[in-house]
XYZ file of C-alpha atoms in Angstrom:
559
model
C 0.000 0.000 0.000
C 1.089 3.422 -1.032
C 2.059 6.159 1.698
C -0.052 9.845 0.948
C 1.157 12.627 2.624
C -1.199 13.864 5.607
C -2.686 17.516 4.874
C -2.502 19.380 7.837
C -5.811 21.113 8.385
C -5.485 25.275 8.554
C -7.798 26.796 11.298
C -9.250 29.722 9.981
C -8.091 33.467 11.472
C -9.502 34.545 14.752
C -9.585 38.087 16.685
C -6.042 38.404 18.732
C -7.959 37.248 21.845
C -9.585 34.250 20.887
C -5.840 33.106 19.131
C -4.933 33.657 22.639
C -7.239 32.077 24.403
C -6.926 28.732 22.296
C -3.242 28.884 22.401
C -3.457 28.121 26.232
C -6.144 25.595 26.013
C -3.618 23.560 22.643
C -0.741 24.197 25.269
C -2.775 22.228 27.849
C -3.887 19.849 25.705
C -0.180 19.128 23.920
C 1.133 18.953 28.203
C -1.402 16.201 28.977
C -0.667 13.949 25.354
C 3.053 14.239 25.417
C 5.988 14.931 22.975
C 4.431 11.707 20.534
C 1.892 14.518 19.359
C 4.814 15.413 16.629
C 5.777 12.360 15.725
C 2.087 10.571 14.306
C 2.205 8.808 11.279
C 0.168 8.922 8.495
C -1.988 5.876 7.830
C -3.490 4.993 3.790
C -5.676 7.275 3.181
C -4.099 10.409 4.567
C -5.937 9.843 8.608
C -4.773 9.705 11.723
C -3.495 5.950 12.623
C -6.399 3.650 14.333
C -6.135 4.126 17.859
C -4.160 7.278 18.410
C -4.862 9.980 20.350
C -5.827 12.254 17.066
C -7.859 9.277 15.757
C -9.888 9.196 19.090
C -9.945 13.335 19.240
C -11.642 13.061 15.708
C -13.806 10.603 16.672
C -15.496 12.566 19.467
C -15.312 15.897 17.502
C -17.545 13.347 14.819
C -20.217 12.339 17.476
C -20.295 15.460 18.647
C -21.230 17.602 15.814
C -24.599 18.249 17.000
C -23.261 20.980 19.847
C -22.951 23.681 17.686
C -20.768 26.348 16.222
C -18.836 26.311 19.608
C -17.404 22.616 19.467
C -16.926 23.074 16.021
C -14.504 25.865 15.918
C -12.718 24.260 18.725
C -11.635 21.369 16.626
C -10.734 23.435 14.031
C -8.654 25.592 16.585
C -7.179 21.866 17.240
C -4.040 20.804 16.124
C -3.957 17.369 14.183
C -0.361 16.348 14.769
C 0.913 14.258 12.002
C 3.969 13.943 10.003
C 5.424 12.442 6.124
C 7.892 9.995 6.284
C 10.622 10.430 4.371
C 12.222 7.672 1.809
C 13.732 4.723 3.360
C 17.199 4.995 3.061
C 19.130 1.359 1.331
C 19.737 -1.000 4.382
C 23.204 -1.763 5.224
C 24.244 -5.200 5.186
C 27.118 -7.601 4.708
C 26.586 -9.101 1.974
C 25.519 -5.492 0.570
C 21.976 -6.302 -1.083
C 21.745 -5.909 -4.893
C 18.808 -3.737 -5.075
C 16.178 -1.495 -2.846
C 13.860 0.492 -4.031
C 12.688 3.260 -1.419
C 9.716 3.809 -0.216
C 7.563 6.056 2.621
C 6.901 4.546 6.197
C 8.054 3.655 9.456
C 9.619 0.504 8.366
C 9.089 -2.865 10.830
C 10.626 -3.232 14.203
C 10.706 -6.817 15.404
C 8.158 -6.948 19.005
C 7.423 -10.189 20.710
C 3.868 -10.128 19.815
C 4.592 -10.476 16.064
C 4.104 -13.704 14.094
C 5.952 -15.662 11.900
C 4.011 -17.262 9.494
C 4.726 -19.299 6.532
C 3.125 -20.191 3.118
C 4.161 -23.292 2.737
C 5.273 -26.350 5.640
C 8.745 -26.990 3.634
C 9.564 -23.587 5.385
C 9.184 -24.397 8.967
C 13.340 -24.519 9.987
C 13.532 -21.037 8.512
C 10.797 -19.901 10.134
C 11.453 -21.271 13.936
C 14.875 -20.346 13.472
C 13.882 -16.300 12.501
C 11.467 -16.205 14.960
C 13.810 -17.537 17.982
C 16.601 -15.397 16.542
C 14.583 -12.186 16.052
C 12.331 -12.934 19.811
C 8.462 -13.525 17.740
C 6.134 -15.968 18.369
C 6.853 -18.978 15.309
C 2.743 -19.567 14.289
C 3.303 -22.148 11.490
C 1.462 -21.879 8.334
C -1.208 -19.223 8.233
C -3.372 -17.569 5.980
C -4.519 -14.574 7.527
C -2.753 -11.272 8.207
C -2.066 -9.454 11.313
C -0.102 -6.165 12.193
C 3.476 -7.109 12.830
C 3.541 -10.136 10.967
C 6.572 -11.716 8.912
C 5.796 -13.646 6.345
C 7.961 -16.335 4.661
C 6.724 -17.778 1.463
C 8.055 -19.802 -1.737
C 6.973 -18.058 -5.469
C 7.204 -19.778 -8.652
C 9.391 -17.300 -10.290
C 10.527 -20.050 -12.959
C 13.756 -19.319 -14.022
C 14.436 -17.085 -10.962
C 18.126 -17.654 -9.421
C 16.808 -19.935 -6.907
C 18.698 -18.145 -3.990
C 17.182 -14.841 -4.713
C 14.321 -13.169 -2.828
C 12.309 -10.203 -2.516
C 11.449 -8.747 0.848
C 9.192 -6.383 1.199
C 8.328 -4.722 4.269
C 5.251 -2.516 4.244
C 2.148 -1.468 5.944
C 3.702 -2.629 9.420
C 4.971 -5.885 8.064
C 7.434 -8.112 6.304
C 7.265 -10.403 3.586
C 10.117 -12.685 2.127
C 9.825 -14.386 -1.028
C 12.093 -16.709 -2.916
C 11.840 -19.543 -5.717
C 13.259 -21.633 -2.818
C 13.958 -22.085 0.752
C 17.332 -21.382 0.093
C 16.249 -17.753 -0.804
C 13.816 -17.464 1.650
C 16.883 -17.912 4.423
C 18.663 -15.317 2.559
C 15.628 -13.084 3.282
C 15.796 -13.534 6.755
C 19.474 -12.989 7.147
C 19.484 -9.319 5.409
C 16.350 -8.732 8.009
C 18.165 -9.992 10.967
C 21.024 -7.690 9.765
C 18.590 -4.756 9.846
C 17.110 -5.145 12.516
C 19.950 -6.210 15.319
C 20.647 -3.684 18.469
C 17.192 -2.809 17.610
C 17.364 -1.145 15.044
C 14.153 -1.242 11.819
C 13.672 -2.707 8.448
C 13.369 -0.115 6.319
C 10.050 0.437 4.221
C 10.187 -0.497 0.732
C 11.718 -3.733 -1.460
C 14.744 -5.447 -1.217
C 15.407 -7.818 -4.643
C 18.747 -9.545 -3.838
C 20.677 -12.521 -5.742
C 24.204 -13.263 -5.483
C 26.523 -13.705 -8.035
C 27.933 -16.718 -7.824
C 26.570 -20.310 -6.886
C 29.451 -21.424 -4.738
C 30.500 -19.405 -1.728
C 32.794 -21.308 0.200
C 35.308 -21.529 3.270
C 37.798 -24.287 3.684
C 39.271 -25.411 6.828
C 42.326 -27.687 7.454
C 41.431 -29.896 10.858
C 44.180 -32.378 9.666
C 47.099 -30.517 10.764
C 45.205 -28.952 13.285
C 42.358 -29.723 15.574
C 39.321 -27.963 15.796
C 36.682 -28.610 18.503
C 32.875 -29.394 17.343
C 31.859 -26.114 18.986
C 34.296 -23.496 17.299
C 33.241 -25.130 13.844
C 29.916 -24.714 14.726
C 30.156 -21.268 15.426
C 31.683 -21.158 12.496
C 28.724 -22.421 10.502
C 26.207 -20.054 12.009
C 29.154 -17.173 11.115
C 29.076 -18.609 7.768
C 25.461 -18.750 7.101
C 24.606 -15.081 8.617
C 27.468 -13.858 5.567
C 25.308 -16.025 3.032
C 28.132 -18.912 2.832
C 26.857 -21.972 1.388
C 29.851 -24.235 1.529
C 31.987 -25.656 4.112
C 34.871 -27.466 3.281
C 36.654 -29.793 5.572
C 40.170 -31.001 4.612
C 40.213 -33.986 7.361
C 42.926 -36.287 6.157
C 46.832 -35.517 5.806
C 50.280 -36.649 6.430
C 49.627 -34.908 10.280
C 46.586 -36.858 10.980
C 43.232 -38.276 10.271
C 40.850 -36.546 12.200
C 36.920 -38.476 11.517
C 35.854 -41.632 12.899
C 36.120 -44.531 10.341
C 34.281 -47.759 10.865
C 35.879 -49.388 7.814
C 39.397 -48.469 8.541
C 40.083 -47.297 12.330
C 43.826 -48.130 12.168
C 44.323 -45.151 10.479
C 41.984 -42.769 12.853
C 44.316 -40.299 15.190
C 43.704 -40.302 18.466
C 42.074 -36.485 18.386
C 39.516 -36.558 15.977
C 35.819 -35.624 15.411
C 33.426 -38.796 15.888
C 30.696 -39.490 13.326
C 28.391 -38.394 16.192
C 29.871 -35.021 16.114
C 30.059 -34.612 12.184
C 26.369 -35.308 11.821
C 25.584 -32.564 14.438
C 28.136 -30.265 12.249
C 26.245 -31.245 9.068
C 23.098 -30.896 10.174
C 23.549 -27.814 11.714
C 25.493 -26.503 8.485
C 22.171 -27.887 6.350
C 19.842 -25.736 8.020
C 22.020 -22.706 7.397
C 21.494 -23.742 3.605
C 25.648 -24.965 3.853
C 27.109 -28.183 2.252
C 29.689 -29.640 3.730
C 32.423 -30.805 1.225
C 34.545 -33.600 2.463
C 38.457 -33.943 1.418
C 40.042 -36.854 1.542
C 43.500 -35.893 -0.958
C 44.803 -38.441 -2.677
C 47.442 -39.757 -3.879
C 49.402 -37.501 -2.201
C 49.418 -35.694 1.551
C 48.047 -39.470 2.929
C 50.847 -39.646 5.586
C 48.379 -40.524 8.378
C 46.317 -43.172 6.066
C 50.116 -44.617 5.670
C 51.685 -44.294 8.903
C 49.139 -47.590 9.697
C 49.601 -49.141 6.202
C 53.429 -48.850 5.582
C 52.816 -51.700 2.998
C 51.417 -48.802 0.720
C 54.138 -46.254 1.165
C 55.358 -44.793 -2.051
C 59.746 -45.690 -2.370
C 62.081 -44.649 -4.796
C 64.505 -46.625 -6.886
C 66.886 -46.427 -3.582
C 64.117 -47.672 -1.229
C 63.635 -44.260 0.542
C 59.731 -43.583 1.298
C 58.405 -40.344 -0.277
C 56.616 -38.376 2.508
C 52.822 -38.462 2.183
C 52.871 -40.083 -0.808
C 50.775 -43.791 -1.520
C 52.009 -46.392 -4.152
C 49.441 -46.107 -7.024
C 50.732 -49.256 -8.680
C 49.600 -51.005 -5.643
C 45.603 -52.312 -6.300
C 45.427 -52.392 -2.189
C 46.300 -48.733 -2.649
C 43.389 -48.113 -4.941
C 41.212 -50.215 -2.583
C 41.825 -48.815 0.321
C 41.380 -45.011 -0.926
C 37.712 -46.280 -2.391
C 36.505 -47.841 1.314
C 37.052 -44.742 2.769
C 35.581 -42.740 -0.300
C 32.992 -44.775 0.102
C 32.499 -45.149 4.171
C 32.326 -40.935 4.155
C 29.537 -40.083 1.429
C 27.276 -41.821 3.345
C 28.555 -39.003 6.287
C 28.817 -36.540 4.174
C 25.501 -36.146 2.027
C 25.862 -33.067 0.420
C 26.562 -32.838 -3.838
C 30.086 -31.714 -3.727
C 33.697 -33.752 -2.997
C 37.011 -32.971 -3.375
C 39.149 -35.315 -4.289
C 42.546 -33.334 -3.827
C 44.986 -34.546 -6.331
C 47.861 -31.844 -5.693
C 51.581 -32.498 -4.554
C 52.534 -36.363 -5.344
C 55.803 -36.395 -4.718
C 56.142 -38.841 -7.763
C 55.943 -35.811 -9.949
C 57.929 -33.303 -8.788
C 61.226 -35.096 -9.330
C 63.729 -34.422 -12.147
C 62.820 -38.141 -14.423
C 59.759 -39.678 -12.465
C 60.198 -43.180 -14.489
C 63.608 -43.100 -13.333
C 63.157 -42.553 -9.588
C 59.508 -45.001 -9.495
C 60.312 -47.424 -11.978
C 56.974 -48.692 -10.293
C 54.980 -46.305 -11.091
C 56.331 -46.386 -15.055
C 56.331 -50.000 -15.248
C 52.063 -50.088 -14.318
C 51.586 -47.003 -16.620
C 53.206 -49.166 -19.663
C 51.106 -51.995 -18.608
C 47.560 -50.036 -17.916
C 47.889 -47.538 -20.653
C 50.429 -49.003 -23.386
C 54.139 -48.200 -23.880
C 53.802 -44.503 -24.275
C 52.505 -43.803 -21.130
C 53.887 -42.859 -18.032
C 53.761 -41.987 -14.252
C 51.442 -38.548 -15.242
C 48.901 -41.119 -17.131
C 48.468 -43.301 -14.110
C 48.305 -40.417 -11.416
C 45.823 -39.081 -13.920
C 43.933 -42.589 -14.295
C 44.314 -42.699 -10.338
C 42.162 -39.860 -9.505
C 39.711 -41.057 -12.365
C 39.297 -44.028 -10.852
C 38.556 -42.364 -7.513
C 36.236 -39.918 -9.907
C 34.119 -42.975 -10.676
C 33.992 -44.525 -7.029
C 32.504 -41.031 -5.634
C 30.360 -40.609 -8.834
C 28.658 -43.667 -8.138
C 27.210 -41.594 -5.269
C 25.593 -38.670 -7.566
C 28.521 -36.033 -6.532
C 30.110 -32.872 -8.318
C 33.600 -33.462 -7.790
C 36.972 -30.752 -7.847
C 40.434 -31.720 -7.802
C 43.376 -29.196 -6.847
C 44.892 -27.320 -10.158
C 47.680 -29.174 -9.881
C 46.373 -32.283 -9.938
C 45.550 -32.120 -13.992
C 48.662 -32.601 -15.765
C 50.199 -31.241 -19.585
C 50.620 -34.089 -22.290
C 49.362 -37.180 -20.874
C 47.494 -39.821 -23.088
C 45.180 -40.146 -20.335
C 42.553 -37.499 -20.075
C 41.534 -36.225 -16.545
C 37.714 -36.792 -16.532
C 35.470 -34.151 -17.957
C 33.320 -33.375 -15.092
C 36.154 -32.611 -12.600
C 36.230 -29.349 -11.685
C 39.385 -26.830 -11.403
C 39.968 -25.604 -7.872
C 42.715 -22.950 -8.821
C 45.097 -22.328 -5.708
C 48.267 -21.441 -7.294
C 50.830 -21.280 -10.250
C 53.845 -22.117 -8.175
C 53.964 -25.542 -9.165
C 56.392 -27.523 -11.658
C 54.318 -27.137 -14.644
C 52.377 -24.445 -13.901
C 49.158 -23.727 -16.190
C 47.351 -20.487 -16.252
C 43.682 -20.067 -15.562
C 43.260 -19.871 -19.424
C 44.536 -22.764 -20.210
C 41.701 -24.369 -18.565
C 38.769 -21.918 -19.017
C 39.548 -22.353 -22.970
C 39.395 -25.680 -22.474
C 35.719 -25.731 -20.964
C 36.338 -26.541 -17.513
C 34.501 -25.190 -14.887
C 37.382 -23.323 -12.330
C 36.621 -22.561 -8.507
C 38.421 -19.710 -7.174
C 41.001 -20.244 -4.375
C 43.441 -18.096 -5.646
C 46.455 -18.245 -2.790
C 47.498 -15.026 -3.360
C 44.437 -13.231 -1.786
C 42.131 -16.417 0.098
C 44.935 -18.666 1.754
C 45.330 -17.781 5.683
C 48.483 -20.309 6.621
C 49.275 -20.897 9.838
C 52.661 -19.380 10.847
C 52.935 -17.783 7.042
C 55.347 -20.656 5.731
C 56.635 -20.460 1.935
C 56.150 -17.043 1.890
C 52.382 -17.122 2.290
C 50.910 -13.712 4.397
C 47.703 -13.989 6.448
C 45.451 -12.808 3.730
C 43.145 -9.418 4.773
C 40.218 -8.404 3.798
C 41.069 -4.551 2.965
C 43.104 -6.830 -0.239
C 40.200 -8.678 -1.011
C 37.319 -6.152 -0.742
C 39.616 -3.384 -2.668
C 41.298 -5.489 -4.874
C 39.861 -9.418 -5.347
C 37.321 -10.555 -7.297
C 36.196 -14.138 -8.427
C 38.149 -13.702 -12.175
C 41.395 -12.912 -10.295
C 41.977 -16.752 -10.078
C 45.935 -16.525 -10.463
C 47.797 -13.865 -9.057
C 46.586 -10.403 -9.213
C 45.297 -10.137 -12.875
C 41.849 -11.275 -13.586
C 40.677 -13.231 -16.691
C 38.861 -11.712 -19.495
C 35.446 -11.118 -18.788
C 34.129 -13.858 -21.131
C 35.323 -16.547 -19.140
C 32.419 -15.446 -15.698
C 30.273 -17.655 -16.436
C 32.704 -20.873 -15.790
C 33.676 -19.664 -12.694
C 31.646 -21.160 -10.103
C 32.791 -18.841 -7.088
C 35.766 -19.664 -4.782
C 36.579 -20.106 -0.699
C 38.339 -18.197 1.864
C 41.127 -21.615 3.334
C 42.939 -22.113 6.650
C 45.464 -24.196 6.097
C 47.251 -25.286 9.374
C 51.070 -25.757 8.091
C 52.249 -24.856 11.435
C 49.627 -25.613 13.620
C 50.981 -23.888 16.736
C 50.992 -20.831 15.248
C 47.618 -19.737 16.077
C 44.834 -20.514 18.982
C 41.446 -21.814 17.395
C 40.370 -18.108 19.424
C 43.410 -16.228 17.027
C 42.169 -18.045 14.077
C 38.574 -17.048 14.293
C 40.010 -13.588 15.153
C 42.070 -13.196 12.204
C 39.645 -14.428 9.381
C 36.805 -12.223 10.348
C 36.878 -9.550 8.609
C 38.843 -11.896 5.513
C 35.457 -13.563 5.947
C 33.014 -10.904 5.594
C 34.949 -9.253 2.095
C 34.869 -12.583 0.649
C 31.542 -12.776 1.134
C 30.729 -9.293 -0.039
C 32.548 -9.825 -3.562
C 31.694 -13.483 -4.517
C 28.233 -12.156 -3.714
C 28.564 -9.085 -5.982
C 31.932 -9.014 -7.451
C 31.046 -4.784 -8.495
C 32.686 -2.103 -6.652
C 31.336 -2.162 -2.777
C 28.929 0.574 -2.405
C 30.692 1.281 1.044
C 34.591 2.194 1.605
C 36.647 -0.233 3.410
C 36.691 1.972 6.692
C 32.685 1.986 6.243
C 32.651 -1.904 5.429
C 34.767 -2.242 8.890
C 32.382 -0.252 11.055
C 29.301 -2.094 9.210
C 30.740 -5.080 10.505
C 31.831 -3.857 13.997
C 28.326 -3.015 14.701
C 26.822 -5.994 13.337
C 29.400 -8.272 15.616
């Protein structure tokens, strides 16, 4: 409903001492209603609101129209306090929203005796979970419409990003719409936002999508172990910033840190049980938040191997190659798909990440020479021209097809795909583009021309190492929310603009190299704000509408 700007009602001249007169008897009458006189809004159709003081005060001046000329002029002497709103002003939020469009009112003000209701039963978690966060009373699925209310409710937008909404808020109330519940919780965070330290939702529409499909963090709790609780936390951070992925690297050459039923050898002793995980997913899931497992492979397995020396990559010479698992070995290849398989069952989201970066095997001077292994059961898999690149190619295809088998979009590390091999890496792996430091280095190109679809982990802006080894610098988010955006994949020069579309957004990563380095309390310190500018440019990678020194007190007020 449209706002119309109250006209204030002119009392007609009087003689000097009648002004007088009903000056005193207005002063009286302003004394005993209070200051809230001035500050009246207007309701539709240009009255007094229902129930206010004016509202009543015209209502007797109606029933009383049969007294004469006297009570007549005396309500015409009467003020009728009242005022226009001005336009809402864009609300400020991290992610910014895409798009308001102003409009007059007082905007909605969460009060415990306001509803939320829901259009359809699929929205109930969003719903219970606004309405605890925000202090209403949750009421379920409702048709009617009362003063206050917040309404969630699914559209059929066809064709609609299905994590956009529209929220209006109007008349006294809210509504947020969305092609799916995904949206819908989108809603709600940018009106939580709004409204916390009590402040209001501003009057008019908010029509919000991000930009890209995959917002992500990654966190290392191989090398380092995190409790249930601070990853928790970290979830609800997450999902308040419009995250939708969580990526746990769990296996390394430090430890193993999740329960296994099918293999326990390899389990260290500080790890998260199954019990715990599910809580994490769960959690994560009604945040809108996938989990994506890693377990990397055929490389960084030290802990898998430390119980299974049988399966530890050796040179020519005999001397074991750190972290590294024989991939001429079928046990090798067995072992890998048990667990691949154990954890999909644990980890039900659509995503997995296979890893694939930094086997050892590769990164020596004449690989055939050093594994004769490894060369020997490329010849024999993949004919005489092949060699140890074609089998740690056909290696992670093979694990491609065990985890495939469970309907999942998988991503292997950049440096896992390899120049000039007979053996093609499979065509629905996705690039997740870290670095170009390797032997062999590709460029984002090389890939995007190629058709793949590239995440964005770029480790120039998005990696946050413990103790800053190899030259890595705790990444901050002035860099990223001045200077990052999801095309700079490599580096600090982004791709042409062409090559958007194929990339599917990116993640903010801990990785613990030295785990000491930090507390878990230091960690969550020091990727805060990291955090909040990621999540501001993979959700619209434009120029902030805020400066950095505005983006910082945003966030220091929104905690």
């Amino acid at each position: 409903m449209s706002r119309h700007r109250h006209r204030r009602r002119t009392p007609q001249r009087k003689p000097q001492h009648q002004v007088v007169t009903r000056a005193l008897l207005a002063g009286g009458l302003v004394a005993a209603l209070g200051a809230g006189l001035g500050v009246w809004a207007s309701s539709d159709d240009g009255t007094a609101p229902t129930g206010s003081a004016a509202s009543r005060q015209a209502a007797a001046g109606t029933s009383a129209a049969g007294d004469g000329g006297a009570s007549a002029a005396a309500r015409a002497a009467s003020p009728t306090p009242s005022r226009s709103y001005a336009l809402s002003t864009t609300p400020r939020t991290i992610p910014a929203v895409r798009s308001h469009t102003p409009a007059r009112g007082p905007g909605w003000r969460p009060q415990a005796t306001h509803r939320v209701v829901v259009s359809d039963a699929s929205l109930t978690d969003e719903g219970r979970l606004v309405a605890g966060e925000l202090g209403l009373t949750y009421a379920g699925e409702k048709n009617d419409v009362r003063a206050g209310d917040l309404r969630l409710a699914l559209n059929d937008d066809e064709g609609a990003n299905p994590e956009s909404y529209t929220m209006t808020v109007r008349g006294g109330r809210v509504t947020v719409s969305a092609p799916s519940d995904a949206g819908v919780f989108y809603g709600t965070r940018t009106l939580k936002q709004e409204v916390h330290g009590g402040g209001t939702a501003p009057e008019g529409v908010v029509r919000d999508q991000p930009a890209k499909p995959q917002r992500g963090f990654t966190l290392d709790i191989a090398r380092k172990y995190f409790s249930p609780a601070w990853i928790e936390d970290r979830v609800r951070e997450l999902g308040d910033l419009k995250y939708n992925q969580l990526g746990l690297h769990f296996s390394d050459d430090q430890a193993f840190r999740i329960e296994s039923s099918s293999h326990p050898e390899i389990v260290s002793g500080l790890h998260l049980t199954k019990a715990q995980v599910k809580k994490i997913v769960d959690l994560a899931a009604s945040r809108h938040i996938t989990v994506v497992p890693e377990i990397d492979s055929p490389g960084h397995l030290g802990a898998v191997l430390a119980a299974h020396p049988e399966l530890q990559l050796r040179n020519a010479s005999g001397v074991a190659t750190r972290g590294a698992i024989d991939i001429s070995k079928d046990d090798s290849a067995n072992l890998l798909d048990d667990l691949l398989d154990e954890y999909a069952d644990v980890f039900p989201g659509a995503y997995w990440h296979l890893g694939g970066d930094e086997y050892q095997a590769l990164t020596v001077s004449s690989p055939a020479a050093s594994y004769p292994q490894l060369a020997a059961a490329a010849r024999t898999r993949y004919g005489s021209g092949a060699g140890v690149a074609d089998l740690t190619t056909g290696w992670l295809n093979d694990r491609a097809d065990t985890v495939r088998a469970h309907d999942r979009t998988m991503r292997v590390w950049n440096d896992g795909f390899f120049r000039g091999t007979s053996v093609r890496p499979a065509s629905d792996l996705v690039v997740a583009y870290w670095t170009g430091k390797e032997i062999g280095a590709r460029t984002p190109v090389e890939y995007l021309s190629a058709g793949r679809k590239v995440l964005n982990y770029n480790d120039e802006y998005l990696y946050y190492v413990l103790g800053e080894p190899n030259d890595f610098a705790y990444p901050t988010g002035q860099r990223i929310y001045q200077q990052w955006t999801p095309r700079v994949l490599r580096g600090t020069t982004p791709v042409a603009a062409k090559y958007d579309a194929q990339i599917l957004g990116g993640s903010l990563s801990v990785w613990c190299d030295l785990a000491n380095s930090q507390t878990q309390a230091q960690v969550a310190a020091g990727i805060r704000m990291p955090l909040r500018a990621t999540s501001q440019k993979l959700w619209d990678a434009g120029t902030p509408p805020l400066t950095w020194a505005q983006f910082t007190a945003l966030a220091q007020k929104l905690g």
